[in-house]
């Protein structure tokens, strides 16, 4: 990868953002992160990352420079509603400061497609979000696209599948013995290893086409049930009990069942071709070999999308 000449700004500098920041720091590139909590400020500063604190749920003023920067927007939307006021406040802050980045890479979700009944889809698939969490992401995509047209900022949108990797596995759920939908009724889901997402985001910033949408997935979808079973096997845990979809409506959480109602298989052909990218972990089997699984692990993370 070619060394960028512009400073880097990361809005929402959590696990993925920190890995992106570390890449640039290793290249001698200035990085500034924006986070919500004082704990996150301390964590980033301990890593040598210049940091600001702000809550995107309210209006705020920029205390750092974004002009001509490469801006990664990784902050999540609000937990409720169909609109992303976090994006509204960020754009208003940049507008008020009279500053605009040269490029933005935004992490969205593949949930914007809704239920595709297991079909293979490309980035040309019409969006039809069915869950509010996906409607919020689509709202952010629309806001960013409109704002960047007015500010001459380039934008690349990554529609991200379920992220797994070290510290991002459903081990606590498996240890609790919670059931899963039986294999024959389970929907298709898609995944991306966290290390490959980091690589993809950086490459999209450097080589992505302006206004392009890319699928951030490994191109090898499976069922969520198979995902849980493979993680359990790799971690040396008992396989989860399988129940019917009808039973799941009664015993599984509303959040989990919202994933069960959507099935799609995502192609990453465009992503790999236009970004000239080779994934380190093109399948779940390969990715689980590099997740640092240990008996003491206990991370319960969102289901794959």
PDB file of C-alpha atoms in Angstrom:
ATOM      1  CA  UNK A   1       0.000   0.000   0.000  1.00  0.00           C
ATOM      2  CA  UNK A   2       1.184   3.497  -0.837  1.00  0.00           C
ATOM      3  CA  UNK A   3       1.817   5.832   2.043  1.00  0.00           C
ATOM      4  CA  UNK A   4      -0.943   8.498   2.181  1.00  0.00           C
ATOM      5  CA  UNK A   5       0.014  12.154   2.272  1.00  0.00           C
ATOM      6  CA  UNK A   6      -3.018  13.408   4.204  1.00  0.00           C
ATOM      7  CA  UNK A   7      -3.567  13.107   7.953  1.00  0.00           C
ATOM      8  CA  UNK A   8      -6.054  10.495   9.130  1.00  0.00           C
ATOM      9  CA  UNK A   9      -9.137  11.099  11.290  1.00  0.00           C
ATOM     10  CA  UNK A  10     -11.099   8.208  12.788  1.00  0.00           C
ATOM     11  CA  UNK A  11     -14.597   8.892  14.090  1.00  0.00           C
ATOM     12  CA  UNK A  12     -15.435   6.080  16.493  1.00  0.00           C
ATOM     13  CA  UNK A  13     -12.038   4.596  17.252  1.00  0.00           C
ATOM     14  CA  UNK A  14     -12.916   1.230  18.772  1.00  0.00           C
ATOM     15  CA  UNK A  15     -11.328  -2.103  17.945  1.00  0.00           C
ATOM     16  CA  UNK A  16     -11.381  -1.750  14.147  1.00  0.00           C
ATOM     17  CA  UNK A  17     -10.520   1.936  14.290  1.00  0.00           C
ATOM     18  CA  UNK A  18      -7.594   1.308  16.621  1.00  0.00           C
ATOM     19  CA  UNK A  19      -6.167  -1.288  14.239  1.00  0.00           C
ATOM     20  CA  UNK A  20      -6.538   1.156  11.347  1.00  0.00           C
ATOM     21  CA  UNK A  21      -4.858   3.865  13.428  1.00  0.00           C
ATOM     22  CA  UNK A  22      -1.962   1.563  14.282  1.00  0.00           C
ATOM     23  CA  UNK A  23      -1.357   0.873  10.597  1.00  0.00           C
ATOM     24  CA  UNK A  24      -0.978   4.582   9.876  1.00  0.00           C
ATOM     25  CA  UNK A  25       1.121   5.280  12.950  1.00  0.00           C
ATOM     26  CA  UNK A  26       3.512   2.560  11.821  1.00  0.00           C
ATOM     27  CA  UNK A  27       3.773   4.439   8.505  1.00  0.00           C
ATOM     28  CA  UNK A  28       4.569   7.712  10.262  1.00  0.00           C
ATOM     29  CA  UNK A  29       1.191   9.261   9.401  1.00  0.00           C
ATOM     30  CA  UNK A  30      -0.581  11.565  11.872  1.00  0.00           C
ATOM     31  CA  UNK A  31      -3.806  10.073  13.264  1.00  0.00           C
ATOM     32  CA  UNK A  32      -6.550  11.691  15.348  1.00  0.00           C
ATOM     33  CA  UNK A  33      -9.383   9.715  16.905  1.00  0.00           C
ATOM     34  CA  UNK A  34     -12.769  10.893  18.166  1.00  0.00           C
ATOM     35  CA  UNK A  35     -14.364   8.788  20.915  1.00  0.00           C
ATOM     36  CA  UNK A  36     -17.237   9.145  23.363  1.00  0.00           C
ATOM     37  CA  UNK A  37     -15.857   8.072  26.744  1.00  0.00           C
ATOM     38  CA  UNK A  38     -12.944   9.222  28.862  1.00  0.00           C
ATOM     39  CA  UNK A  39     -11.905   5.570  29.174  1.00  0.00           C
ATOM     40  CA  UNK A  40     -11.509   5.391  25.397  1.00  0.00           C
ATOM     41  CA  UNK A  41      -9.539   8.645  25.427  1.00  0.00           C
ATOM     42  CA  UNK A  42      -7.096   7.186  27.922  1.00  0.00           C
ATOM     43  CA  UNK A  43      -6.824   3.932  25.967  1.00  0.00           C
ATOM     44  CA  UNK A  44      -6.003   5.667  22.691  1.00  0.00           C
ATOM     45  CA  UNK A  45      -3.615   8.139  24.259  1.00  0.00           C
ATOM     46  CA  UNK A  46      -1.735   5.245  25.863  1.00  0.00           C
ATOM     47  CA  UNK A  47      -1.196   3.968  22.318  1.00  0.00           C
ATOM     48  CA  UNK A  48       0.126   7.311  21.127  1.00  0.00           C
ATOM     49  CA  UNK A  49      -3.024   8.303  19.256  1.00  0.00           C
ATOM     50  CA  UNK A  50      -4.085  11.951  19.408  1.00  0.00           C
ATOM     51  CA  UNK A  51      -7.660  11.915  20.718  1.00  0.00           C
ATOM     52  CA  UNK A  52     -10.742  14.087  21.254  1.00  0.00           C
ATOM     53  CA  UNK A  53     -13.872  13.315  23.247  1.00  0.00           C
ATOM     54  CA  UNK A  54     -17.411  14.058  22.059  1.00  0.00           C
ATOM     55  CA  UNK A  55     -20.855  12.483  22.225  1.00  0.00           C
ATOM     56  CA  UNK A  56     -22.372  12.385  18.743  1.00  0.00           C
ATOM     57  CA  UNK A  57     -25.872  12.178  20.209  1.00  0.00           C
ATOM     58  CA  UNK A  58     -25.665  15.944  20.835  1.00  0.00           C
ATOM     59  CA  UNK A  59     -24.390  18.925  18.876  1.00  0.00           C
ATOM     60  CA  UNK A  60     -20.683  19.590  19.319  1.00  0.00           C
ATOM     61  CA  UNK A  61     -17.848  21.697  17.910  1.00  0.00           C
ATOM     62  CA  UNK A  62     -14.731  20.310  16.299  1.00  0.00           C
ATOM     63  CA  UNK A  63     -11.589  20.765  18.379  1.00  0.00           C
ATOM     64  CA  UNK A  64      -9.445  19.066  15.732  1.00  0.00           C
ATOM     65  CA  UNK A  65      -8.808  19.581  12.038  1.00  0.00           C
ATOM     66  CA  UNK A  66     -10.526  17.493   9.370  1.00  0.00           C
ATOM     67  CA  UNK A  67      -9.714  19.707   6.391  1.00  0.00           C
ATOM     68  CA  UNK A  68      -8.307  17.577   3.515  1.00  0.00           C
ATOM     69  CA  UNK A  69      -7.990  14.617   5.850  1.00  0.00           C
ATOM     70  CA  UNK A  70      -8.748  10.976   5.188  1.00  0.00           C
ATOM     71  CA  UNK A  71     -11.725  10.380   7.462  1.00  0.00           C
ATOM     72  CA  UNK A  72     -12.872   6.957   8.597  1.00  0.00           C
ATOM     73  CA  UNK A  73     -16.393   6.991  10.005  1.00  0.00           C
ATOM     74  CA  UNK A  74     -16.750   3.938  12.253  1.00  0.00           C
ATOM     75  CA  UNK A  75     -19.053   5.317  14.968  1.00  0.00           C
ATOM     76  CA  UNK A  76     -22.336   3.398  15.340  1.00  0.00           C
ATOM     77  CA  UNK A  77     -25.733   5.044  14.865  1.00  0.00           C
ATOM     78  CA  UNK A  78     -28.175   5.592  17.746  1.00  0.00           C
ATOM     79  CA  UNK A  79     -29.654   2.501  19.382  1.00  0.00           C
ATOM     80  CA  UNK A  80     -33.219   3.385  18.420  1.00  0.00           C
ATOM     81  CA  UNK A  81     -35.223   5.074  15.695  1.00  0.00           C
ATOM     82  CA  UNK A  82     -34.898   5.097  11.922  1.00  0.00           C
ATOM     83  CA  UNK A  83     -32.666   8.166  11.542  1.00  0.00           C
ATOM     84  CA  UNK A  84     -28.986   8.621  12.385  1.00  0.00           C
ATOM     85  CA  UNK A  85     -28.697  11.855  14.338  1.00  0.00           C
ATOM     86  CA  UNK A  86     -25.053  11.011  15.077  1.00  0.00           C
ATOM     87  CA  UNK A  87     -24.251  11.546  11.407  1.00  0.00           C
ATOM     88  CA  UNK A  88     -26.332  14.728  11.358  1.00  0.00           C
ATOM     89  CA  UNK A  89     -24.321  16.161  14.262  1.00  0.00           C
ATOM     90  CA  UNK A  90     -20.970  15.195  12.746  1.00  0.00           C
ATOM     91  CA  UNK A  91     -21.817  16.786   9.406  1.00  0.00           C
ATOM     92  CA  UNK A  92     -23.141  19.917  11.131  1.00  0.00           C
ATOM     93  CA  UNK A  93     -19.894  20.210  13.131  1.00  0.00           C
ATOM     94  CA  UNK A  94     -17.775  19.996   9.980  1.00  0.00           C
ATOM     95  CA  UNK A  95     -20.068  22.442   8.178  1.00  0.00           C
ATOM     96  CA  UNK A  96     -19.875  24.912  11.055  1.00  0.00           C
ATOM     97  CA  UNK A  97     -16.071  24.659  11.107  1.00  0.00           C
ATOM     98  CA  UNK A  98     -15.926  25.192   7.347  1.00  0.00           C
ATOM     99  CA  UNK A  99     -13.861  22.028   6.962  1.00  0.00           C
ATOM    100  CA  UNK A 100     -14.264  18.991   4.755  1.00  0.00           C
ATOM    101  CA  UNK A 101     -12.179  15.824   4.397  1.00  0.00           C
ATOM    102  CA  UNK A 102     -10.706  14.807   1.091  1.00  0.00           C
ATOM    103  CA  UNK A 103     -12.198  11.298   1.425  1.00  0.00           C
ATOM    104  CA  UNK A 104     -14.564   9.460   3.753  1.00  0.00           C
ATOM    105  CA  UNK A 105     -14.819   5.705   4.247  1.00  0.00           C
ATOM    106  CA  UNK A 106     -18.062   4.833   5.993  1.00  0.00           C
ATOM    107  CA  UNK A 107     -18.837   1.447   7.542  1.00  0.00           C
ATOM    108  CA  UNK A 108     -22.487   0.609   6.888  1.00  0.00           C
ATOM    109  CA  UNK A 109     -24.297  -2.715   7.055  1.00  0.00           C
ATOM    110  CA  UNK A 110     -25.465  -5.361   4.604  1.00  0.00           C
ATOM    111  CA  UNK A 111     -28.755  -5.251   6.500  1.00  0.00           C
ATOM    112  CA  UNK A 112     -29.862  -2.424   4.183  1.00  0.00           C
ATOM    113  CA  UNK A 113     -30.864  -5.114   1.653  1.00  0.00           C
ATOM    114  CA  UNK A 114     -33.395  -6.739   3.964  1.00  0.00           C
ATOM    115  CA  UNK A 115     -34.497 -10.285   3.233  1.00  0.00           C
ATOM    116  CA  UNK A 116     -33.313 -11.564  -0.156  1.00  0.00           C
ATOM    117  CA  UNK A 117     -34.596 -15.122   0.408  1.00  0.00           C
ATOM    118  CA  UNK A 118     -31.099 -16.560   0.217  1.00  0.00           C
ATOM    119  CA  UNK A 119     -30.294 -15.149  -3.245  1.00  0.00           C
ATOM    120  CA  UNK A 120     -26.775 -14.165  -4.258  1.00  0.00           C
ATOM    121  CA  UNK A 121     -26.680 -10.381  -4.496  1.00  0.00           C
ATOM    122  CA  UNK A 122     -24.245  -7.720  -5.659  1.00  0.00           C
ATOM    123  CA  UNK A 123     -23.967  -4.056  -4.733  1.00  0.00           C
ATOM    124  CA  UNK A 124     -26.583  -3.291  -7.415  1.00  0.00           C
ATOM    125  CA  UNK A 125     -29.303  -4.978  -5.338  1.00  0.00           C
ATOM    126  CA  UNK A 126     -32.043  -2.452  -4.423  1.00  0.00           C
ATOM    127  CA  UNK A 127     -32.053  -1.514  -0.750  1.00  0.00           C
ATOM    128  CA  UNK A 128     -35.113  -2.389   1.324  1.00  0.00           C
ATOM    129  CA  UNK A 129     -34.171  -2.377   5.013  1.00  0.00           C
ATOM    130  CA  UNK A 130     -36.655  -4.178   7.223  1.00  0.00           C
ATOM    131  CA  UNK A 131     -35.084  -3.612  10.644  1.00  0.00           C
ATOM    132  CA  UNK A 132     -34.654  -0.189  12.244  1.00  0.00           C
ATOM    133  CA  UNK A 133     -30.937  -0.856  12.814  1.00  0.00           C
ATOM    134  CA  UNK A 134     -30.556  -1.103   9.020  1.00  0.00           C
ATOM    135  CA  UNK A 135     -32.793   1.904   8.364  1.00  0.00           C
ATOM    136  CA  UNK A 136     -30.502   4.001  10.566  1.00  0.00           C
ATOM    137  CA  UNK A 137     -27.466   2.902   8.545  1.00  0.00           C
ATOM    138  CA  UNK A 138     -29.180   3.680   5.258  1.00  0.00           C
ATOM    139  CA  UNK A 139     -30.131   7.109   6.588  1.00  0.00           C
ATOM    140  CA  UNK A 140     -26.445   7.727   7.353  1.00  0.00           C
ATOM    141  CA  UNK A 141     -25.452   6.596   3.850  1.00  0.00           C
ATOM    142  CA  UNK A 142     -27.934   9.046   2.328  1.00  0.00           C
ATOM    143  CA  UNK A 143     -26.855  11.941   4.558  1.00  0.00           C
ATOM    144  CA  UNK A 144     -23.172  11.368   3.818  1.00  0.00           C
ATOM    145  CA  UNK A 145     -23.738  11.000   0.086  1.00  0.00           C
ATOM    146  CA  UNK A 146     -25.702  14.254  -0.103  1.00  0.00           C
ATOM    147  CA  UNK A 147     -23.220  16.190   2.054  1.00  0.00           C
ATOM    148  CA  UNK A 148     -20.176  15.006   0.122  1.00  0.00           C
ATOM    149  CA  UNK A 149     -21.713  16.116  -3.160  1.00  0.00           C
ATOM    150  CA  UNK A 150     -22.008  19.637  -1.777  1.00  0.00           C
ATOM    151  CA  UNK A 151     -18.531  19.686  -0.253  1.00  0.00           C
ATOM    152  CA  UNK A 152     -16.627  17.956  -3.087  1.00  0.00           C
ATOM    153  CA  UNK A 153     -15.538  15.268  -0.648  1.00  0.00           C
ATOM    154  CA  UNK A 154     -15.115  11.772  -2.042  1.00  0.00           C
ATOM    155  CA  UNK A 155     -16.900   8.910  -0.275  1.00  0.00           C
ATOM    156  CA  UNK A 156     -16.666   5.124  -0.258  1.00  0.00           C
ATOM    157  CA  UNK A 157     -19.262   3.017   1.542  1.00  0.00           C
ATOM    158  CA  UNK A 158     -18.436  -0.425   2.920  1.00  0.00           C
ATOM    159  CA  UNK A 159     -21.528  -2.501   3.591  1.00  0.00           C
ATOM    160  CA  UNK A 160     -20.165  -4.817   6.238  1.00  0.00           C
ATOM    161  CA  UNK A 161     -21.269  -8.352   7.057  1.00  0.00           C
ATOM    162  CA  UNK A 162     -21.008  -9.894  10.529  1.00  0.00           C
ATOM    163  CA  UNK A 163     -17.572  -9.254  12.003  1.00  0.00           C
ATOM    164  CA  UNK A 164     -15.738 -12.056  13.774  1.00  0.00           C
ATOM    165  CA  UNK A 165     -12.182 -12.431  15.009  1.00  0.00           C
ATOM    166  CA  UNK A 166     -10.188 -12.308  18.260  1.00  0.00           C
ATOM    167  CA  UNK A 167     -12.528 -11.088  20.997  1.00  0.00           C
ATOM    168  CA  UNK A 168     -15.485 -11.094  18.589  1.00  0.00           C
ATOM    169  CA  UNK A 169     -16.933 -14.579  18.972  1.00  0.00           C
ATOM    170  CA  UNK A 170     -20.198 -15.764  20.623  1.00  0.00           C
ATOM    171  CA  UNK A 171     -18.411 -17.819  23.271  1.00  0.00           C
ATOM    172  CA  UNK A 172     -20.423 -16.585  26.269  1.00  0.00           C
ATOM    173  CA  UNK A 173     -23.627 -17.447  24.437  1.00  0.00           C
ATOM    174  CA  UNK A 174     -22.329 -20.925  23.703  1.00  0.00           C
ATOM    175  CA  UNK A 175     -21.246 -21.421  27.325  1.00  0.00           C
ATOM    176  CA  UNK A 176     -24.737 -20.498  28.500  1.00  0.00           C
ATOM    177  CA  UNK A 177     -26.116 -23.273  26.317  1.00  0.00           C
ATOM    178  CA  UNK A 178     -28.507 -20.990  24.441  1.00  0.00           C
ATOM    179  CA  UNK A 179     -30.185 -22.712  21.475  1.00  0.00           C
ATOM    180  CA  UNK A 180     -29.934 -21.929  17.780  1.00  0.00           C
ATOM    181  CA  UNK A 181     -32.345 -22.398  14.889  1.00  0.00           C
ATOM    182  CA  UNK A 182     -32.041 -25.836  13.335  1.00  0.00           C
ATOM    183  CA  UNK A 183     -29.796 -26.017  10.294  1.00  0.00           C
ATOM    184  CA  UNK A 184     -32.585 -26.747   7.813  1.00  0.00           C
ATOM    185  CA  UNK A 185     -34.437 -23.544   8.752  1.00  0.00           C
ATOM    186  CA  UNK A 186     -31.489 -21.251   9.429  1.00  0.00           C
ATOM    187  CA  UNK A 187     -30.960 -18.323   7.018  1.00  0.00           C
ATOM    188  CA  UNK A 188     -27.821 -17.635   5.038  1.00  0.00           C
ATOM    189  CA  UNK A 189     -25.497 -15.159   6.729  1.00  0.00           C
ATOM    190  CA  UNK A 190     -22.227 -13.522   5.741  1.00  0.00           C
ATOM    191  CA  UNK A 191     -19.041 -12.758   7.635  1.00  0.00           C
ATOM    192  CA  UNK A 192     -15.735 -10.901   7.504  1.00  0.00           C
ATOM    193  CA  UNK A 193     -12.692 -11.463   9.721  1.00  0.00           C
ATOM    194  CA  UNK A 194     -11.789  -8.294  11.635  1.00  0.00           C
ATOM    195  CA  UNK A 195      -8.242  -8.271  10.217  1.00  0.00           C
ATOM    196  CA  UNK A 196      -9.611  -8.416   6.674  1.00  0.00           C
ATOM    197  CA  UNK A 197     -12.066  -5.602   7.431  1.00  0.00           C
ATOM    198  CA  UNK A 198      -9.186  -3.422   8.618  1.00  0.00           C
ATOM    199  CA  UNK A 199      -7.259  -4.205   5.451  1.00  0.00           C
ATOM    200  CA  UNK A 200     -10.334  -3.584   3.305  1.00  0.00           C
ATOM    201  CA  UNK A 201     -11.079  -0.212   4.913  1.00  0.00           C
ATOM    202  CA  UNK A 202      -7.522   1.023   4.403  1.00  0.00           C
ATOM    203  CA  UNK A 203      -7.432  -0.211   0.822  1.00  0.00           C
ATOM    204  CA  UNK A 204     -10.811   1.366   0.095  1.00  0.00           C
ATOM    205  CA  UNK A 205      -9.469   4.704   1.314  1.00  0.00           C
ATOM    206  CA  UNK A 206      -6.447   4.400  -0.947  1.00  0.00           C
ATOM    207  CA  UNK A 207      -7.888   2.754  -4.049  1.00  0.00           C
ATOM    208  CA  UNK A 208     -11.673   2.793  -3.819  1.00  0.00           C
ATOM    209  CA  UNK A 209     -13.647   4.526  -6.541  1.00  0.00           C
ATOM    210  CA  UNK A 210     -15.412   7.706  -5.504  1.00  0.00           C
ATOM    211  CA  UNK A 211     -19.047   7.013  -4.537  1.00  0.00           C
ATOM    212  CA  UNK A 212     -18.508   3.269  -4.794  1.00  0.00           C
ATOM    213  CA  UNK A 213     -20.295   0.801  -2.561  1.00  0.00           C
ATOM    214  CA  UNK A 214     -18.408  -2.372  -1.644  1.00  0.00           C
ATOM    215  CA  UNK A 215     -19.421  -5.527   0.179  1.00  0.00           C
ATOM    216  CA  UNK A 216     -17.116  -6.187   3.122  1.00  0.00           C
ATOM    217  CA  UNK A 217     -17.512  -9.952   3.361  1.00  0.00           C
ATOM    218  CA  UNK A 218     -15.418 -13.037   2.694  1.00  0.00           C
ATOM    219  CA  UNK A 219     -17.634 -14.251  -0.163  1.00  0.00           C
ATOM    220  CA  UNK A 220     -18.292 -17.626   1.520  1.00  0.00           C
ATOM    221  CA  UNK A 221     -21.675 -17.356   3.261  1.00  0.00           C
ATOM    222  CA  UNK A 222     -23.060 -20.060   5.511  1.00  0.00           C
ATOM    223  CA  UNK A 223     -25.844 -20.410   8.027  1.00  0.00           C
ATOM    224  CA  UNK A 224     -25.741 -18.831  11.446  1.00  0.00           C
ATOM    225  CA  UNK A 225     -26.239 -22.280  12.943  1.00  0.00           C
ATOM    226  CA  UNK A 226     -23.146 -23.608  11.185  1.00  0.00           C
ATOM    227  CA  UNK A 227     -21.243 -20.540  12.425  1.00  0.00           C
ATOM    228  CA  UNK A 228     -22.142 -21.265  16.062  1.00  0.00           C
ATOM    229  CA  UNK A 229     -21.339 -24.953  15.649  1.00  0.00           C
ATOM    230  CA  UNK A 230     -17.931 -24.275  14.107  1.00  0.00           C
ATOM    231  CA  UNK A 231     -17.010 -21.796  16.841  1.00  0.00           C
ATOM    232  CA  UNK A 232     -18.105 -24.291  19.512  1.00  0.00           C
ATOM    233  CA  UNK A 233     -16.059 -27.066  17.930  1.00  0.00           C
ATOM    234  CA  UNK A 234     -12.971 -24.875  17.679  1.00  0.00           C
ATOM    235  CA  UNK A 235     -13.348 -23.710  21.291  1.00  0.00           C
ATOM    236  CA  UNK A 236     -13.901 -27.234  22.616  1.00  0.00           C
ATOM    237  CA  UNK A 237     -17.458 -26.460  23.723  1.00  0.00           C
ATOM    238  CA  UNK A 238     -20.603 -28.589  23.339  1.00  0.00           C
ATOM    239  CA  UNK A 239     -22.565 -27.830  20.154  1.00  0.00           C
ATOM    240  CA  UNK A 240     -25.649 -25.680  20.745  1.00  0.00           C
ATOM    241  CA  UNK A 241     -29.087 -27.266  20.902  1.00  0.00           C
ATOM    242  CA  UNK A 242     -31.082 -26.770  17.698  1.00  0.00           C
ATOM    243  CA  UNK A 243     -34.733 -25.728  17.821  1.00  0.00           C
ATOM    244  CA  UNK A 244     -37.354 -24.943  15.183  1.00  0.00           C
ATOM    245  CA  UNK A 245     -37.976 -21.441  13.875  1.00  0.00           C
ATOM    246  CA  UNK A 246     -41.400 -21.505  15.545  1.00  0.00           C
ATOM    247  CA  UNK A 247     -39.791 -22.383  18.886  1.00  0.00           C
ATOM    248  CA  UNK A 248     -37.238 -19.621  18.350  1.00  0.00           C
ATOM    249  CA  UNK A 249     -40.035 -17.045  18.098  1.00  0.00           C
ATOM    250  CA  UNK A 250     -40.940 -17.939  21.687  1.00  0.00           C
ATOM    251  CA  UNK A 251     -37.522 -18.447  23.283  1.00  0.00           C
ATOM    252  CA  UNK A 252     -34.915 -16.344  21.423  1.00  0.00           C
ATOM    253  CA  UNK A 253     -34.448 -12.591  21.801  1.00  0.00           C
ATOM    254  CA  UNK A 254     -36.141 -10.162  19.433  1.00  0.00           C
ATOM    255  CA  UNK A 255     -32.707  -9.034  18.262  1.00  0.00           C
ATOM    256  CA  UNK A 256     -31.612 -12.555  17.382  1.00  0.00           C
ATOM    257  CA  UNK A 257     -34.888 -13.320  15.630  1.00  0.00           C
ATOM    258  CA  UNK A 258     -34.563 -10.177  13.502  1.00  0.00           C
ATOM    259  CA  UNK A 259     -31.472 -11.790  11.962  1.00  0.00           C
ATOM    260  CA  UNK A 260     -33.349 -15.064  11.482  1.00  0.00           C
ATOM    261  CA  UNK A 261     -35.889 -13.334   9.241  1.00  0.00           C
ATOM    262  CA  UNK A 262     -33.300 -12.190   6.692  1.00  0.00           C
ATOM    263  CA  UNK A 263     -31.381 -14.455   4.326  1.00  0.00           C
ATOM    264  CA  UNK A 264     -28.933 -13.377   1.642  1.00  0.00           C
ATOM    265  CA  UNK A 265     -25.632 -14.422   0.108  1.00  0.00           C
ATOM    266  CA  UNK A 266     -23.245 -11.572  -0.679  1.00  0.00           C
ATOM    267  CA  UNK A 267     -20.820 -11.477  -3.579  1.00  0.00           C
ATOM    268  CA  UNK A 268     -17.499  -9.722  -2.970  1.00  0.00           C
ATOM    269  CA  UNK A 269     -16.365  -9.935  -6.614  1.00  0.00           C
ATOM    270  CA  UNK A 270     -16.540  -6.171  -7.146  1.00  0.00           C
ATOM    271  CA  UNK A 271     -14.707  -5.480  -3.876  1.00  0.00           C
ATOM    272  CA  UNK A 272     -11.774  -7.768  -4.634  1.00  0.00           C
ATOM    273  CA  UNK A 273     -11.535  -6.670  -8.259  1.00  0.00           C
ATOM    274  CA  UNK A 274     -11.745  -2.896  -7.865  1.00  0.00           C
ATOM    275  CA  UNK A 275      -9.616  -2.773  -4.722  1.00  0.00           C
ATOM    276  CA  UNK A 276      -7.134  -5.337  -6.100  1.00  0.00           C
ATOM    277  CA  UNK A 277      -7.405  -7.066  -2.750  1.00  0.00           C
ATOM    278  CA  UNK A 278      -6.650 -10.573  -1.512  1.00  0.00           C
ATOM    279  CA  UNK A 279      -8.218 -11.594   1.784  1.00  0.00           C
ATOM    280  CA  UNK A 280      -6.126 -13.241   4.463  1.00  0.00           C
ATOM    281  CA  UNK A 281      -9.124 -15.265   5.657  1.00  0.00           C
ATOM    282  CA  UNK A 282     -11.475 -16.014   2.736  1.00  0.00           C
ATOM    283  CA  UNK A 283     -13.508 -18.543   4.710  1.00  0.00           C
ATOM    284  CA  UNK A 284     -14.702 -19.109   8.257  1.00  0.00           C
ATOM    285  CA  UNK A 285     -12.573 -22.237   8.584  1.00  0.00           C
ATOM    286  CA  UNK A 286      -9.402 -20.280   7.847  1.00  0.00           C
ATOM    287  CA  UNK A 287     -10.455 -17.322   9.972  1.00  0.00           C
ATOM    288  CA  UNK A 288     -11.182 -19.358  13.079  1.00  0.00           C
ATOM    289  CA  UNK A 289      -7.617 -20.651  12.975  1.00  0.00           C
ATOM    290  CA  UNK A 290      -6.510 -17.103  13.793  1.00  0.00           C
ATOM    291  CA  UNK A 291      -8.965 -16.021  16.481  1.00  0.00           C
ATOM    292  CA  UNK A 292      -6.806 -16.805  19.509  1.00  0.00           C
ATOM    293  CA  UNK A 293      -9.430 -19.116  20.990  1.00  0.00           C
ATOM    294  CA  UNK A 294      -8.802 -19.902  24.648  1.00  0.00           C
ATOM    295  CA  UNK A 295     -10.952 -21.662  27.264  1.00  0.00           C
ATOM    296  CA  UNK A 296     -11.207 -18.423  29.274  1.00  0.00           C
ATOM    297  CA  UNK A 297     -12.598 -16.379  26.365  1.00  0.00           C
ATOM    298  CA  UNK A 298     -16.088 -15.023  27.034  1.00  0.00           C
ATOM    299  CA  UNK A 299     -17.077 -12.457  24.421  1.00  0.00           C
ATOM    300  CA  UNK A 300     -20.746 -12.447  23.416  1.00  0.00           C
ATOM    301  CA  UNK A 301     -20.956 -10.470  20.202  1.00  0.00           C
ATOM    302  CA  UNK A 302     -23.742  -9.618  17.714  1.00  0.00           C
ATOM    303  CA  UNK A 303     -24.860 -12.287  15.305  1.00  0.00           C
ATOM    304  CA  UNK A 304     -23.423 -12.453  11.820  1.00  0.00           C
ATOM    305  CA  UNK A 305     -25.272 -10.450   9.218  1.00  0.00           C
TER     306      UNK A 305
END
